[in-house]
Amino acid sequence: MASGDVWSVLEECVKKINVITTHPENFLSLQDGAAVDFTSLTKTLYDLLKAKEPADYKGSPLVQLVVDSFDEEQIWQELELQNTAVLKHFKNKVDEALTDETLAVLEEKMEEENCDEDEGAAEDEEEELHQQSEKMSEGELEDHTDEDSDIDFDVDALEMREKQRKELPGKSSKMKGLPSEVDDKFFKLSEMESFLDDMDKQEGKENEDENEINYFQDLPSDDDDDLDLEMISTKKKIAGKSSRNLKYKDYFDAVEGTAAEDDNQSDRDDDSVGDEMEDGDEEDDSAGEEEEDNEDEHVNQAKASLKKVTFDLSGDEDSEGEDLEDIFGGSSSAKSESKSSFEKRQEKMSEKIEELEKAALAGKSWQLSGEVTAQTRPENSMLEEDVEFEQTSRMAPAITEEITLQLEDIIKQRIKDQAFDDVVRKEKPKEEVFEYKKRLTLDHEKSKQSLAEIYEQEYLKQTQQKTEEEENPSHVEIQKLMDTLFLKLDTLSNFHFTPKPPVPEVKVVSNLPSITMEEVAPVSASDATLLAPEEIKEKNKAGDKLGDTEKTSTDRKRERRLKKKVKHFKIKEKEKRQKLKEASKARENKKPSKAEVTENLKKLTKGGKATILKDEGKDKALRSSQAFFSQLQDQVKSQIKSAKEQSSKKKKHKEVSASKLKL
Amino acid sequence: MDTETNTATEAATESRDDTDSFTKVKSKKSQKRKREQEAADMDTEGPGASKRPQFPPISGDKLRGPDEMRKIAVPAHRYTPLKENWLKIFTPIVENLQLQVRFNLKTRNVEIKTCKETQDIASLTKAADFVKAFVLGFQVEDALALIRLDELFLESFDVTDVKPLKGDHLSRAIGRIAGKGGKTKFTIENVTKTRIVLADTKVHILGSFQNIKMARTAVCNLILGSPPSKVYGNIRVVASRAAERF
């Protein structure tokens, strides 16, 4: 009855809460009305609790929660009184429960749980709900958003765990299915396959997890009591199982169905223990305000640490871990199936971001890093590159059929026109001294024209040249013809003789004695010629020829040098001619002629390097080979003798010196 | 002054008549100018109402300043040649250059003066140069070229300037320059189209700038001691090159 009342009251509270929290978006702004409701709710719950509390319950001295005209802070403090008192009590209880040897692994605990649930179900539920409501109220009094999320997660976690419990039996049944030929007492093919799949999934996740550093993950610190509690609890749990009591199932996975059940149950126990732990954590957390924010990580960590601990200490790393992983893998796989499109997009984005970050942090490729020599880039890498560069010089014309045809046409046309681009040999105009002199005769006399006249003439020449150039050659010809014609006409028409007009004639002076030209009859013979001697033969540049006594040393030296030069030149010419001769007559006459031979001999002996051997009238004796060889022998002997004498002389000298030294 | 005013008015009337005859459409501007001109004509003495002072063009008579004069001293040994060639000297000066020339017997100077008829003031320098050249020893016809051509110059230098020679060496140098019967000198003159006067130690060369240079080089080489044949060769080469260029 009392419980029924309590139940009804709780139901009412729950209903109220649900009503108020239907629109959580309202809590973005201040809701004074809702706040009042919540405070009243807290009060009712607190009073209920206090009413139902057992006598020896160490709670706060406050029987009722005083809310009227009390500040939030003051209400908090009241609650804290209750919570701190209760926290200690709960801690001790939990410790006791852990250390209690009578409490066995799963079944008894389950029973205990059930008992607990039955007996103190209301309490537990009360407490749970109370805690939840407290949390909620506290959360609402403070910031709404953070606490809501935490609370939501906790609710979710609880739900998840319930699901898992439900799933466990289902999973175990699945695993037992599909018996294959290879299956053994120890081995099951289906199990192996499922294990491999899960490991692949895990690896995929681990790869993500390993590379990423979760910056927001709370690393375990020494101040966390909860963690210590967990460690202690786990240790205690395994310590409770002494080495003697460890059994096969602790190490190895289920061989057959029965063993699997046990394992699953043990797993359940683990889970339940974990859950209890987590409940305890939650309670503690609820008591401790500070740890509420970190609850997510704690829960995760608790799971993770539990996982790790079971791995390491129990030794059943693969099996138990695998089972746990299966469970959690299953949960994560369940999550991946139900991922929202937003989540998928986020994943893709994060992947892209990762890639970009990698690329940005990694070093630049050689293509992007400035000047590159052959040593800094890989071999033949430039061949695969498309390089752009400007070419300043004209490209060689690509030879195509069209171009060749065009060229050939041009060539043919040129041949037809006989318009070859032959190189014309340039010839230096060799000027005879005579002609050159004639051009610029040195007048040794006083000029008959005055300076003014000279310049005048020059000026006129310059001006007249222009007019003369303009004359057409055809005009000149015409003029000539006309003149001759008119002259003839004049001679015919005129009565009086009109002589021909003087025409400038080119006077050719021949080098003959003047007397012969001017007079027909040779009155006297004279050697005087018309041309000056210098015009006949050019005067020597050096001057008059000097006799031997008149020559100075410089003159003599000059002559010698000239002589040598001339000689040298002649020799060179000769050699050239000889070479040409030999080259042309190389095949014709292999034997050199006598003259050539004598010349060669002379050349060779000149230098003194070679001497001609002259036989000294021993021809007759050398007619026979015997005689020749005997003579040769004699020669050699004589040579040896002479050599010996010399050597003996030397030796004597040596002996003398050696004896001297010895002495 | 009166003639000026008359001419100004005449010019104004002429201009007016011209405008009247040619332009039918009378613009205001032209009318204004006419009025200005009339105003100017009225007040010829002072500046009057017009902003810009109107100056009629001045004739050449007014432009020329006082008469300029040049004096050229005549040494004793040129006195007789001057007397002999006096006609030939003063005729071109007076007739062609419109200058006044006289020989001052007391100072033994030839004086040349500008007069009213001289058109070009530069003719005075020309005439002076001409007389100077004659006085130095050049022939009248050769000196006449100075009047006729603008680009002719007269250069003088001493033999000792080229190389410090004394006594016989100096005489020999002068002899080298002259040559036998003046042969070398004439050769140089003919080849380089210059005129050379050799007066004791002084050498005067008359001709165009390039030619003077050639002649001077030749003479200097002779002074320095190179034989005439060499000098001939050099001059010939240079002269031919110069001739080719032009």
PDB file of C-alpha atoms in Angstrom, chain A residues 4 19 124 133 141 165 168 177 246 296 334 382 391 394 516 519 532:
ATOM      1  CA  GLY A   4       1.509   1.771  -4.133  1.00  0.00           C
ATOM      2  CA  VAL A  19       4.556  17.134 -19.902  1.00  0.00           C
ATOM      3  CA  ASP A 124      16.701   1.245  -6.475  1.00  0.00           C
ATOM      4  CA  SER A 133      15.172  13.468 -11.715  1.00  0.00           C
ATOM      5  CA  LEU A 141      18.455  24.793 -12.737  1.00  0.00           C
ATOM      6  CA  ARG A 165      21.572  -8.328 -22.815  1.00  0.00           C
ATOM      7  CA  LEU A 168      23.445 -11.959 -26.211  1.00  0.00           C
ATOM      8  CA  GLY A 177      24.607 -22.545 -36.447  1.00  0.00           C
ATOM      9  CA  LEU A 246      41.059 -20.820 -12.427  1.00  0.00           C
ATOM     10  CA  ASP A 296      30.764   9.794 -21.172  1.00  0.00           C
ATOM     11  CA  ALA A 334      24.445  -1.695 -35.858  1.00  0.00           C
ATOM     12  CA  MET A 382      61.737  14.485 -66.964  1.00  0.00           C
ATOM     13  CA  GLN A 391      62.229  28.631 -78.086  1.00  0.00           C
ATOM     14  CA  ARG A 394      63.281  29.310 -85.456  1.00  0.00           C
ATOM     15  CA  THR A 516     112.590  57.395-135.902  1.00  0.00           C
ATOM     16  CA  GLU A 519     111.590  61.842-139.201  1.00  0.00           C
ATOM     17  CA  ALA A 532     111.896  57.925-119.508  1.00  0.00           C
TER      18      ALA A 532
END
